[in-house]
Amino acid sequence: MALVGRRDGRNFGYGRQLSYAGPQALKDMFGGGHYGTVKAHSDRWQAFVKWCRSEEGPGINDARRIDRKVLADYAAYLRDMVKRGDLAVSTAQNRLSSVNRTMAALRGDQYVKLPSPSKALGMKRSGVRQSVPQGQDREQVNQIVNALCSQHQLRAAAIVLLALATGMRLREAILADLPRLRCLRIALHNQGLRFREQAVRRVHPSVGQYRRACHWRSPRCLANRPRRQKAEDQGGRHRVGGQHAS
C-alpha cells in the first residue's frame, strides 16, 4: 500500500491504525523485498504499539504524535523489564532499533529517533552465556528420557539421547541413517588406527611387528593378509595391493 494522500495525514498517510501503518511503511522502504527483515521489524513494532496503547504508555494511535520523549519513555519501560529479568538486554536493544527504523520509514527522515539504543538503556549486551542452553542440561534431559521410558516411548527416548550426544537437530535425529552412522564410526576408528601406524612408522622401522602387536584390522589389510604372509615367508619385498609388504 502506497501513501494515502499527503504525508502529513494520519500516521503520515499510511492508514488509521498505528499497528498497520508501521509494517506498510517498512514494505515501501524495502521495496516489497527483504521479507525476513520486514517481519522482524514489524513484530518488534507491534510490541511498541501495544505499549503505546497501554496504561503505562502515552495512549496514542497516531505516529505523528510520537516524539523523542515518547521514545525515551519506551526505553525506560524496557530498562525496567530488563532489570526485573523479564527481557534480555539484546531483545530490548533490538526493539529500540526496530522502532527507530520504522519511524524513519513512516516519517521519511531521521529526526525522531534514539541515537544509541544501548546508551538509552544504559546497558550493554554480553556475549557470555549465563545459563545452560536449552536441551543441554543433562539432568533435565535424563528426566525427560526417564519419563519417556516410563511411558514405553523407547524410540523417542533414544532420539533424545542421540540428539544430545551428536548435537543434531530434532528432525536430523529422527531421520538419521543409523547403519550409515555406524559405518562412519568404524571408518573413523580405522582412520585413527592408520594415523597411529604412521606415527609408529617414524619411530619403529618394523611396522610389521607393530601390526601384529596391535592386531591391525583395516579391511585392506584383512583382504591382503594371505598374500602378505606369503611374501614375508619368501623373504622378498613384493608389492601387494599397491603397497610394499613388510
Tab-separated table of C-alpha atoms in Angstrom:
chain	number	residue	atom	x	y	z
A	1	MET	CA	0.000	0.000	0.000
A	2	ALA	CA	1.420	3.376	-1.010
A	3	LEU	CA	0.880	6.675	0.764
A	4	VAL	CA	-2.752	7.767	1.021
A	5	GLY	CA	-2.860	11.475	0.262
A	6	ARG	CA	-0.250	13.760	1.761
A	7	ARG	CA	2.474	12.530	4.114
A	8	ASP	CA	1.203	14.783	6.896
A	9	GLY	CA	-2.048	12.790	7.178
A	10	ARG	CA	-2.848	10.378	9.995
A	11	ASN	CA	0.125	8.044	10.546
A	12	PHE	CA	1.856	10.003	7.764
A	13	GLY	CA	-0.649	8.748	5.216
A	14	TYR	CA	-0.247	5.019	5.923
A	15	GLY	CA	-3.698	4.394	7.400
A	16	ARG	CA	-5.685	4.947	10.554
A	17	GLN	CA	-4.127	2.242	12.746
A	18	LEU	CA	-0.602	2.569	14.121
A	19	SER	CA	-0.192	-1.205	14.086
A	20	TYR	CA	-0.987	-1.281	10.355
A	21	ALA	CA	0.939	1.828	9.313
A	22	GLY	CA	4.350	0.638	10.537
A	23	PRO	CA	4.560	-2.607	8.516
A	24	GLN	CA	3.224	-0.844	5.402
A	25	ALA	CA	5.880	1.847	5.664
A	26	LEU	CA	8.565	-0.826	6.049
A	27	LYS	CA	7.324	-2.662	2.960
A	28	ASP	CA	7.538	0.567	0.975
A	29	MET	CA	11.021	1.303	2.314
A	30	PHE	CA	12.368	-2.128	1.327
A	31	GLY	CA	10.530	-2.187	-1.997
A	32	GLY	CA	8.474	-5.271	-1.211
A	33	GLY	CA	11.577	-7.403	-0.557
A	34	HIS	CA	13.693	-8.377	2.448
A	35	TYR	CA	10.793	-10.322	3.918
A	36	GLY	CA	12.693	-11.546	6.968
A	37	THR	CA	13.899	-8.059	7.870
A	38	VAL	CA	10.447	-6.551	7.409
A	39	LYS	CA	8.887	-9.322	9.513
A	40	ALA	CA	11.394	-8.854	12.353
A	41	HIS	CA	10.951	-5.060	12.444
A	42	SER	CA	7.162	-5.427	12.214
A	43	ASP	CA	6.986	-7.841	15.150
A	44	ARG	CA	9.043	-5.503	17.345
A	45	TRP	CA	6.970	-2.548	16.179
A	46	GLN	CA	3.817	-4.333	17.376
A	47	ALA	CA	5.352	-4.572	20.852
A	48	PHE	CA	5.898	-0.804	20.759
A	49	VAL	CA	2.308	-0.206	19.590
A	50	LYS	CA	0.996	-2.394	22.410
A	51	TRP	CA	2.924	-0.272	24.914
A	52	CYS	CA	1.645	2.957	23.329
A	53	ARG	CA	-1.948	1.814	23.838
A	54	SER	CA	-1.396	0.515	27.370
A	55	GLU	CA	-1.903	2.369	30.644
A	56	GLU	CA	1.870	2.647	31.095
A	57	GLY	CA	2.242	4.189	27.638
A	58	PRO	CA	1.135	7.543	26.219
A	59	GLY	CA	-2.151	6.135	24.880
A	60	ILE	CA	-1.681	7.266	21.287
A	61	ASN	CA	-2.576	5.696	17.942
A	62	ASP	CA	-1.032	8.219	15.573
A	63	ALA	CA	2.640	8.191	14.601
A	64	ARG	CA	2.583	11.979	14.197
A	65	ARG	CA	2.327	12.302	17.986
A	66	ILE	CA	5.432	10.181	18.605
A	67	ASP	CA	8.412	12.325	19.562
A	68	ARG	CA	11.759	11.773	21.234
A	69	LYS	CA	10.207	11.938	24.700
A	70	VAL	CA	7.881	9.049	23.824
A	71	LEU	CA	10.857	7.009	22.633
A	72	ALA	CA	12.789	7.872	25.807
A	73	ASP	CA	9.834	6.736	27.936
A	74	TYR	CA	9.688	3.487	25.962
A	75	ALA	CA	13.415	2.961	26.590
A	76	ALA	CA	12.829	3.480	30.327
A	77	TYR	CA	9.992	0.935	30.218
A	78	LEU	CA	12.252	-1.626	28.536
A	79	ARG	CA	15.026	-0.871	31.020
A	80	ASP	CA	12.708	-1.734	33.903
A	81	MET	CA	11.759	-5.001	32.192
A	82	VAL	CA	15.430	-5.918	31.799
A	83	LYS	CA	16.133	-5.166	35.461
A	84	ARG	CA	13.226	-7.395	36.508
A	85	GLY	CA	14.617	-10.191	34.365
A	86	ASP	CA	11.589	-10.250	32.053
A	87	LEU	CA	13.611	-9.241	28.987
A	88	ALA	CA	17.146	-9.716	27.714
A	89	VAL	CA	19.349	-6.704	27.023
A	90	SER	CA	19.772	-7.765	23.404
A	91	THR	CA	15.997	-8.012	22.920
A	92	ALA	CA	15.458	-4.539	24.370
A	93	GLN	CA	18.130	-3.047	22.105
A	94	ASN	CA	16.644	-4.777	19.065
A	95	ARG	CA	13.198	-3.391	19.877
A	96	LEU	CA	14.524	0.156	20.110
A	97	SER	CA	16.455	-0.253	16.857
A	98	SER	CA	13.321	-1.503	15.092
A	99	VAL	CA	11.310	1.459	16.393
A	100	ASN	CA	13.983	3.807	15.018
A	101	ARG	CA	13.861	2.047	11.668
A	102	THR	CA	10.071	2.055	11.466
A	103	MET	CA	9.800	5.722	12.455
A	104	ALA	CA	12.279	6.587	9.709
A	105	ALA	CA	10.131	4.643	7.236
A	106	LEU	CA	6.958	6.435	8.386
A	107	ARG	CA	8.375	9.950	8.521
A	108	GLY	CA	10.812	9.763	5.638
A	109	ASP	CA	13.565	11.305	7.783
A	110	GLN	CA	15.792	10.564	10.788
A	111	TYR	CA	14.536	13.381	13.006
A	112	VAL	CA	12.663	11.318	15.641
A	113	LYS	CA	14.958	8.546	16.849
A	114	LEU	CA	17.133	7.377	19.710
A	115	PRO	CA	20.746	7.955	18.600
A	116	SER	CA	22.040	4.962	20.572
A	117	PRO	CA	19.757	2.208	21.895
A	118	SER	CA	22.492	0.912	24.207
A	119	LYS	CA	23.036	4.360	25.745
A	120	ALA	CA	19.288	4.898	26.035
A	121	LEU	CA	19.031	1.672	28.023
A	122	GLY	CA	22.212	2.320	29.959
A	123	MET	CA	23.167	-1.317	29.435
A	124	LYS	CA	25.404	-3.301	27.132
A	125	ARG	CA	24.690	-6.766	25.870
A	126	SER	CA	27.062	-9.535	26.893
A	127	GLY	CA	28.208	-12.371	24.676
A	128	VAL	CA	28.921	-14.598	27.682
A	129	ARG	CA	26.156	-17.093	28.332
A	130	GLN	CA	24.819	-17.006	31.874
A	131	SER	CA	22.791	-20.217	31.751
A	132	VAL	CA	22.995	-23.666	30.192
A	133	PRO	CA	21.479	-23.785	26.672
A	134	GLN	CA	18.050	-25.334	26.487
A	135	GLY	CA	18.381	-29.038	25.824
A	136	GLN	CA	21.991	-29.240	27.061
A	137	ASP	CA	21.214	-29.675	30.759
A	138	ARG	CA	21.912	-33.378	31.209
A	139	GLU	CA	19.895	-33.682	34.409
A	140	GLN	CA	16.867	-32.234	32.680
A	141	VAL	CA	17.402	-34.462	29.641
A	142	ASN	CA	17.691	-37.535	31.870
A	143	GLN	CA	14.368	-36.651	33.491
A	144	ILE	CA	12.787	-36.402	30.046
A	145	VAL	CA	14.291	-39.735	28.982
A	146	ASN	CA	13.094	-41.451	32.167
A	147	ALA	CA	9.597	-40.047	31.658
A	148	LEU	CA	9.538	-41.321	28.077
A	149	CYS	CA	10.785	-44.754	29.106
A	150	SER	CA	8.117	-44.980	31.809
A	151	GLN	CA	5.535	-44.407	29.070
A	152	HIS	CA	7.183	-47.113	26.910
A	153	GLN	CA	8.317	-44.481	24.382
A	154	LEU	CA	11.725	-46.076	23.909
A	155	ARG	CA	12.261	-44.801	20.366
A	156	ALA	CA	11.536	-41.222	21.413
A	157	ALA	CA	13.940	-41.574	24.343
A	158	ALA	CA	16.643	-42.899	22.005
A	159	ILE	CA	16.102	-39.950	19.644
A	160	VAL	CA	16.518	-37.504	22.539
A	161	LEU	CA	19.778	-39.144	23.621
A	162	LEU	CA	21.054	-39.243	20.027
A	163	ALA	CA	20.338	-35.531	19.582
A	164	LEU	CA	22.102	-34.722	22.861
A	165	ALA	CA	25.178	-36.820	22.065
A	166	THR	CA	25.657	-35.666	18.455
A	167	GLY	CA	24.278	-32.121	18.544
A	168	MET	CA	21.744	-32.973	15.843
A	169	ARG	CA	18.515	-31.098	15.386
A	170	LEU	CA	15.344	-32.995	16.226
A	171	ARG	CA	14.490	-33.587	12.568
A	172	GLU	CA	18.036	-34.776	11.821
A	173	ALA	CA	17.951	-37.233	14.713
A	174	ILE	CA	14.572	-38.616	13.614
A	175	LEU	CA	15.708	-39.135	10.011
A	176	ALA	CA	19.241	-40.290	10.849
A	177	ASP	CA	20.544	-43.241	8.808
A	178	LEU	CA	21.816	-45.337	11.703
A	179	PRO	CA	23.581	-48.046	9.601
A	180	ARG	CA	25.454	-45.309	7.739
A	181	LEU	CA	26.424	-43.629	11.022
A	182	ARG	CA	27.711	-46.966	12.326
A	183	CYS	CA	29.814	-47.479	9.192
A	184	LEU	CA	31.123	-43.939	9.545
A	185	ARG	CA	32.105	-44.650	13.144
A	186	ILE	CA	34.001	-47.775	12.043
A	187	ALA	CA	35.698	-45.816	9.248
A	188	LEU	CA	36.785	-43.112	11.677
A	189	HIS	CA	38.094	-45.783	14.047
A	190	ASN	CA	40.137	-47.391	11.267
A	191	GLN	CA	41.397	-43.992	10.157
A	192	GLY	CA	42.590	-43.351	13.706
A	193	LEU	CA	44.487	-46.643	13.658
A	194	ARG	CA	46.146	-45.614	10.389
A	195	PHE	CA	47.320	-42.375	11.985
A	196	ARG	CA	48.713	-44.360	14.905
A	197	GLU	CA	50.543	-46.665	12.495
A	198	GLN	CA	52.062	-43.710	10.660
A	199	ALA	CA	53.250	-42.243	13.950
A	200	VAL	CA	54.885	-45.526	14.956
A	201	ARG	CA	56.458	-45.863	11.488
A	202	ARG	CA	58.516	-42.758	12.215
A	203	VAL	CA	59.857	-44.282	15.433
A	204	HIS	CA	59.980	-48.028	14.710
A	205	PRO	CA	61.051	-49.151	11.216
A	206	SER	CA	59.455	-52.565	11.664
A	207	VAL	CA	55.798	-51.757	11.064
A	208	GLY	CA	55.023	-55.449	10.641
A	209	GLN	CA	55.738	-56.074	14.327
A	210	TYR	CA	53.512	-53.128	15.237
A	211	ARG	CA	50.661	-54.538	13.159
A	212	ARG	CA	50.907	-57.941	14.791
A	213	ALA	CA	51.163	-56.423	18.269
A	214	CYS	CA	48.175	-54.090	17.816
A	215	HIS	CA	46.087	-56.542	15.754
A	216	TRP	CA	45.512	-54.046	12.983
A	217	ARG	CA	42.099	-54.697	11.395
A	218	SER	CA	41.649	-52.441	8.389
A	219	PRO	CA	39.596	-54.023	5.544
A	220	ARG	CA	42.500	-53.721	3.105
A	221	CYS	CA	44.879	-55.430	5.484
A	222	LEU	CA	42.459	-58.297	6.081
A	223	ALA	CA	41.990	-58.808	2.338
A	224	ASN	CA	45.718	-58.837	1.616
A	225	ARG	CA	46.862	-60.774	4.690
A	226	PRO	CA	47.365	-64.183	2.931
A	227	ARG	CA	49.469	-62.618	0.176
A	228	ARG	CA	51.410	-60.552	2.699
A	229	GLN	CA	52.222	-63.629	4.748
A	230	LYS	CA	53.404	-65.482	1.613
A	231	ALA	CA	55.613	-62.549	0.616
A	232	GLU	CA	57.164	-62.427	4.078
A	233	ASP	CA	57.842	-66.185	4.001
A	234	GLN	CA	59.672	-65.835	0.677
A	235	GLY	CA	61.797	-63.077	2.191
A	236	GLY	CA	61.120	-60.645	-0.622
A	237	ARG	CA	59.566	-57.183	-0.815
A	238	HIS	CA	56.787	-57.661	-3.347
A	239	ARG	CA	54.075	-55.095	-3.974
A	240	VAL	CA	50.782	-56.307	-2.594
A	241	GLY	CA	47.641	-54.234	-3.129
A	242	GLY	CA	49.622	-51.177	-4.204
A	243	GLN	CA	51.922	-51.252	-1.104
A	244	HIS	CA	55.249	-52.897	-0.227
A	245	ALA	CA	54.811	-55.924	2.013
A	246	SER	CA	56.661	-55.646	5.266
